[in-house]
mmCIF file of C-alpha atoms in Angstrom:
data_model
loop_
_atom_site.group_PDB
_atom_site.id
_atom_site.type_symbol
_atom_site.label_atom_id
_atom_site.label_comp_id
_atom_site.label_asym_id
_atom_site.label_seq_id
_atom_site.Cartn_x
_atom_site.Cartn_y
_atom_site.Cartn_z
ATOM 1 C CA UNK A 8 249.027 47.717 108.448
ATOM 2 C CA UNK A 9 248.371 50.884 108.984
ATOM 3 C CA UNK A 10 245.666 52.978 107.946
ATOM 4 C CA UNK A 11 244.787 55.026 105.338
ATOM 5 C CA UNK A 12 242.808 58.053 104.803
ATOM 6 C CA UNK A 13 240.755 59.531 101.869
ATOM 7 C CA UNK A 14 240.274 63.345 101.930
ATOM 8 C CA UNK A 15 236.686 63.438 101.831
ATOM 9 C CA UNK A 16 235.922 60.808 104.270
ATOM 10 C CA UNK A 17 237.022 63.547 106.802
ATOM 11 C CA UNK A 18 234.362 66.313 105.695
ATOM 12 C CA UNK A 19 231.213 65.147 107.499
ATOM 13 C CA UNK A 20 231.096 63.835 111.056
ATOM 14 C CA UNK A 21 228.361 61.141 109.985
ATOM 15 C CA UNK A 22 231.085 59.834 107.481
ATOM 16 C CA UNK A 23 234.256 60.160 109.345
ATOM 17 C CA UNK A 24 232.000 58.071 112.303
ATOM 18 C CA UNK A 25 231.372 55.499 110.287
ATOM 19 C CA UNK A 26 234.447 55.520 108.529
ATOM 20 C CA UNK A 27 235.926 54.589 112.064
ATOM 21 C CA UNK A 28 233.587 52.539 113.098
ATOM 22 C CA UNK A 29 234.035 50.158 110.079
ATOM 23 C CA UNK A 30 238.252 50.511 110.687
ATOM 24 C CA UNK A 31 238.027 49.123 113.797
ATOM 25 C CA UNK A 32 235.414 46.340 113.387
ATOM 26 C CA UNK A 33 236.946 45.039 110.040
ATOM 27 C CA UNK A 34 240.196 44.597 113.161
ATOM 28 C CA UNK A 35 238.716 43.417 115.177
ATOM 29 C CA UNK A 36 239.392 46.601 117.993
ATOM 30 C CA UNK A 37 236.794 47.185 120.808
ATOM 31 C CA UNK A 38 236.713 51.329 121.335
ATOM 32 C CA UNK A 39 235.531 52.187 124.826
ATOM 33 C CA UNK A 40 235.085 56.182 124.707
ATOM 34 C CA UNK A 41 235.580 57.462 128.399
ATOM 35 C CA UNK A 42 233.850 60.761 129.029
ATOM 36 C CA UNK A 43 233.252 63.031 132.870
ATOM 37 C CA UNK A 44 234.280 65.626 134.497
ATOM 38 C CA UNK A 45 237.529 66.767 134.853
ATOM 39 C CA UNK A 46 238.632 65.503 137.527
ATOM 40 C CA UNK A 47 236.909 62.584 137.841
ATOM 41 C CA UNK A 48 239.942 60.068 137.436
ATOM 42 C CA UNK A 49 239.799 59.254 134.149
ATOM 43 C CA UNK A 50 243.515 58.981 133.695
ATOM 44 C CA UNK A 51 243.763 56.805 136.573
ATOM 45 C CA UNK A 52 241.246 54.766 135.876
ATOM 46 C CA UNK A 53 242.772 53.901 132.134
ATOM 47 C CA UNK A 54 246.054 53.690 133.846
ATOM 48 C CA UNK A 55 244.732 50.850 136.340
ATOM 49 C CA UNK A 56 242.781 49.198 133.997
ATOM 50 C CA UNK A 57 246.031 48.970 131.372
ATOM 51 C CA UNK A 58 248.311 47.629 134.338
ATOM 52 C CA UNK A 59 245.239 45.184 134.843
ATOM 53 C CA UNK A 60 244.868 43.879 131.176
ATOM 54 C CA UNK A 61 248.270 44.253 129.244
ATOM 55 C CA UNK A 62 249.615 41.404 129.384
ATOM 56 C CA UNK A 63 246.644 39.811 127.538
ATOM 57 C CA UNK A 64 245.207 42.804 125.400
ATOM 58 C CA UNK A 65 246.774 45.424 123.107
ATOM 59 C CA UNK A 66 245.535 48.150 124.020
ATOM 60 C CA UNK A 67 246.145 51.746 122.863
ATOM 61 C CA UNK A 68 244.822 55.494 123.968
ATOM 62 C CA UNK A 69 243.349 58.605 122.165
ATOM 63 C CA UNK A 70 243.619 61.342 124.215
ATOM 64 C CA UNK A 71 241.375 65.075 124.092
ATOM 65 C CA UNK A 72 242.488 67.530 126.169
ATOM 66 C CA UNK A 73 242.356 71.411 125.585
ATOM 67 C CA UNK A 74 245.823 72.132 125.945
ATOM 68 C CA UNK A 75 249.402 69.989 127.307
ATOM 69 C CA UNK A 76 250.268 66.135 126.653
ATOM 70 C CA UNK A 77 250.461 65.327 130.316
ATOM 71 C CA UNK A 78 247.783 62.718 130.741
ATOM 72 C CA UNK A 79 249.290 61.179 127.043
ATOM 73 C CA UNK A 80 252.752 61.186 129.085
ATOM 74 C CA UNK A 81 251.346 59.720 131.721
ATOM 75 C CA UNK A 82 249.909 56.445 129.333
ATOM 76 C CA UNK A 83 253.236 56.222 127.516
ATOM 77 C CA UNK A 84 254.903 55.638 130.782
ATOM 78 C CA UNK A 85 253.341 51.850 130.634
ATOM 79 C CA UNK A 86 254.016 51.295 127.452
ATOM 80 C CA UNK A 87 251.381 52.270 125.556
ATOM 81 C CA UNK A 88 250.827 53.728 122.250
ATOM 82 C CA UNK A 89 248.786 56.508 122.850
ATOM 83 C CA UNK A 90 247.928 59.508 120.343
ATOM 84 C CA UNK A 91 247.236 63.763 122.213
ATOM 85 C CA UNK A 92 244.289 65.526 120.387
ATOM 86 C CA UNK A 93 244.639 68.807 121.993
ATOM 87 C CA UNK A 94 241.374 71.086 120.695
ATOM 88 C CA UNK A 95 242.559 74.206 121.422
ATOM 89 C CA UNK A 96 239.447 75.314 123.531
ATOM 90 C CA UNK A 97 237.147 72.583 121.839
ATOM 91 C CA UNK A 98 235.074 70.965 123.961
ATOM 92 C CA UNK A 99 234.521 67.887 122.555
ATOM 93 C CA UNK A 100 236.978 65.262 120.446
ATOM 94 C CA UNK A 101 234.477 65.054 117.310
ATOM 95 C CA UNK A 102 234.788 61.618 114.289
ATOM 96 C CA UNK A 103 237.218 63.641 111.966
ATOM 97 C CA UNK A 104 239.514 64.293 115.378
ATOM 98 C CA UNK A 105 239.780 61.384 115.542
ATOM 99 C CA UNK A 106 239.219 60.142 111.732
ATOM 100 C CA UNK A 107 242.854 61.753 111.006
ATOM 101 C CA UNK A 108 245.020 59.660 114.140
ATOM 102 C CA UNK A 109 244.245 56.526 113.014
ATOM 103 C CA UNK A 110 246.975 56.376 110.304
ATOM 104 C CA UNK A 111 249.105 56.758 113.406
ATOM 105 C CA UNK A 112 247.986 53.618 114.635
ATOM 106 C CA UNK A 113 248.637 49.796 113.459
ATOM 107 C CA UNK A 114 244.852 48.051 113.741
ATOM 108 C CA UNK A 115 246.843 45.033 113.562
ATOM 109 C CA UNK A 116 247.774 44.747 116.534
ATOM 110 C CA UNK A 117 245.401 46.625 118.868
ATOM 111 C CA UNK A 118 242.912 45.068 120.367
ATOM 112 C CA UNK A 119 241.889 47.230 122.662
ATOM 113 C CA UNK A 120 240.750 51.338 121.829
ATOM 114 C CA UNK A 121 240.681 53.985 124.858
ATOM 115 C CA UNK A 122 239.675 56.928 123.648
ATOM 116 C CA UNK A 123 239.501 59.811 127.134
ATOM 117 C CA UNK A 124 237.789 62.432 125.075
ATOM 118 C CA UNK A 125 237.076 65.983 126.668
ATOM 119 C CA UNK A 126 236.609 66.653 130.646
ATOM 120 C CA UNK A 127 233.174 67.939 130.154
ATOM 121 C CA UNK A 128 229.186 66.334 130.988
ATOM 122 C CA UNK A 129 227.304 68.318 128.186
ATOM 123 C CA UNK A 130 228.981 68.240 124.457
ATOM 124 C CA UNK A 131 231.251 64.568 124.484
ATOM 125 C CA UNK A 132 228.151 62.973 124.797
ATOM 126 C CA UNK A 133 226.454 64.258 121.435
ATOM 127 C CA UNK A 134 229.473 62.985 119.080
ATOM 128 C CA UNK A 135 229.368 59.351 117.938
ATOM 129 C CA UNK A 136 233.034 58.129 116.777
ATOM 130 C CA UNK A 137 232.649 55.887 115.547
ATOM 131 C CA UNK A 138 233.259 53.789 118.935
ATOM 132 C CA UNK A 139 231.470 50.484 120.104
ATOM 133 C CA UNK A 140 230.956 51.742 123.591
ATOM 134 C CA UNK A 141 230.648 55.268 125.675
ATOM 135 C CA UNK A 142 231.814 54.993 129.677
ATOM 136 C CA UNK A 143 231.059 57.945 131.858
ATOM 137 C CA UNK A 144 232.708 58.228 134.629
ATOM 138 C CA UNK A 145 231.744 60.031 137.711
ATOM 139 C CA UNK A 146 233.080 60.748 141.335
ATOM 140 C CA UNK A 147 231.722 60.734 144.102
ATOM 141 C CA UNK A 148 232.947 64.567 145.334
ATOM 142 C CA UNK A 149 231.267 65.793 142.565
ATOM 143 C CA UNK A 150 227.935 64.868 144.387
ATOM 144 C CA UNK A 151 224.870 63.412 143.269
ATOM 145 C CA UNK A 152 222.478 66.089 141.648
ATOM 146 C CA UNK A 153 225.558 65.693 138.393
ATOM 147 C CA UNK A 154 222.590 62.385 136.841
ATOM 148 C CA UNK A 155 219.940 64.763 136.986
ATOM 149 C CA UNK A 156 221.064 67.415 135.945
ATOM 150 C CA UNK A 157 223.192 66.566 133.326
ATOM 151 C CA UNK A 158 220.350 63.990 132.004
ATOM 152 C CA UNK A 159 222.061 64.011 128.066
ATOM 153 C CA UNK A 160 225.291 62.266 128.964
ATOM 154 C CA UNK A 161 223.596 59.512 131.383
ATOM 155 C CA UNK A 162 220.659 58.567 128.586
ATOM 156 C CA UNK A 163 223.396 58.215 125.754
ATOM 157 C CA UNK A 164 225.815 56.937 127.493
ATOM 158 C CA UNK A 165 226.626 52.716 127.844
ATOM 159 C CA UNK A 166 227.920 52.324 131.491
ATOM 160 C CA UNK A 167 228.142 54.487 134.203
ATOM 161 C CA UNK A 168 230.944 54.334 136.784
ATOM 162 C CA UNK A 169 231.145 55.922 140.637
ATOM 163 C CA UNK A 170 234.165 56.810 140.648
ATOM 164 C CA UNK A 171 236.353 57.710 143.884
ATOM 165 C CA UNK A 172 234.403 55.203 146.253
ATOM 166 C CA UNK A 173 237.191 54.854 149.359
ATOM 167 C CA UNK A 174 235.872 58.504 149.493
ATOM 168 C CA UNK A 175 231.850 56.788 150.608
ATOM 169 C CA UNK A 176 232.925 57.695 154.596
ATOM 170 C CA UNK A 177 233.554 61.071 154.051
ATOM 171 C CA UNK A 178 231.237 62.847 151.480
ATOM 172 C CA UNK A 179 227.535 63.121 151.218
ATOM 173 C CA UNK A 180 227.120 60.683 148.396
ATOM 174 C CA UNK A 181 224.309 58.513 148.110
ATOM 175 C CA UNK A 182 224.713 55.215 145.846
ATOM 176 C CA UNK A 183 221.065 54.115 145.992
ATOM 177 C CA UNK A 184 219.760 57.709 145.110
ATOM 178 C CA UNK A 185 222.269 57.692 142.199
ATOM 179 C CA UNK A 186 221.493 53.929 140.985
ATOM 180 C CA UNK A 187 217.869 55.816 141.469
ATOM 181 C CA UNK A 188 218.760 58.159 139.280
ATOM 182 C CA UNK A 189 220.146 56.299 136.141
ATOM 183 C CA UNK A 190 217.758 53.888 136.394
ATOM 184 C CA UNK A 191 215.121 57.143 135.882
ATOM 185 C CA UNK A 192 217.075 58.527 132.372
ATOM 186 C CA UNK A 193 218.228 55.592 131.679
ATOM 187 C CA UNK A 194 216.871 51.492 132.217
ATOM 188 C CA UNK A 195 219.544 49.850 130.237
ATOM 189 C CA UNK A 196 222.783 51.628 131.350
ATOM 190 C CA UNK A 197 225.534 49.441 133.374
ATOM 191 C CA UNK A 198 226.225 51.131 136.777
ATOM 192 C CA UNK A 199 229.749 50.111 138.416
ATOM 193 C CA UNK A 200 231.153 51.635 141.493
ATOM 194 C CA UNK A 201 234.669 51.270 142.007
ATOM 195 C CA UNK A 202 238.221 53.411 142.934
ATOM 196 C CA UNK A 203 240.434 53.614 140.840
ATOM 197 C CA UNK A 204 243.456 54.667 143.522
ATOM 198 C CA UNK A 205 242.528 51.906 145.525
ATOM 199 C CA UNK A 206 241.705 49.248 143.052
ATOM 200 C CA UNK A 207 238.423 48.327 144.808
ATOM 201 C CA UNK A 208 235.945 47.233 142.679
ATOM 202 C CA UNK A 209 238.007 46.837 139.555
ATOM 203 C CA UNK A 210 237.608 43.091 138.917
ATOM 204 C CA UNK A 211 233.860 43.784 137.845
ATOM 205 C CA UNK A 212 234.811 46.410 135.724
ATOM 206 C CA UNK A 213 237.988 44.515 134.289
ATOM 207 C CA UNK A 214 235.016 41.783 133.048
ATOM 208 C CA UNK A 215 232.840 44.497 131.800
ATOM 209 C CA UNK A 216 236.037 44.511 128.754
ATOM 210 C CA UNK A 217 236.881 41.024 128.962
ATOM 211 C CA UNK A 218 232.902 40.264 127.891
ATOM 212 C CA UNK A 219 232.878 43.164 125.400
ATOM 213 C CA UNK A 220 236.157 42.564 124.166
ATOM 214 C CA UNK A 221 234.660 39.030 123.111
ATOM 215 C CA UNK A 222 230.688 39.878 121.411
ATOM 216 C CA UNK A 223 233.974 42.103 119.932
ATOM 217 C CA UNK A 224 236.001 39.849 118.217
ATOM 218 C CA UNK A 225 232.823 37.308 117.482
ATOM 219 C CA UNK A 226 232.376 37.320 113.616
#
């Protein structure tokens, strides 16, 4: 069953976010909005997540980029329904953009929807897309200063993932300092560390998604 949109739903961001949320809730689809700086490893993380969960869950992806569909093609190569949004210069996705893609999905057959947001640690955090959770990916090469320098992003996000921990022996990144910085900004946030490339720490992330899905489908 396809979702039908009415034009007036798209006139206001809050209305559009609430519309999206109702669609997701009605179909018991868990929606995770993934944010990060460019190059932090969002797409690789999603690829490995799909490989881990794809046999047990029906997964779809919305890809946000300024231009090209390169990341979307990576997801499609895994057999995943993927819709590309190109903002042509816009620094974030908003709820109206998401709402316009919904008719392309059959939510009766989607358990998990990942939204890969534009690479940016500023704008995306301020926009409600109707998601269940916001996740931010911070990579080891970016350094320890990003959490205190971009507090709004980390304050508004449910889960912070430190990616590329396979590089810890080679770069001056302090995991404990990152934990303390996050705790000072958002004490209730989940903190996870992993390497999407090597698979280290991925089990905890995958289990978190499974637990979140169980909460999503409960009446």
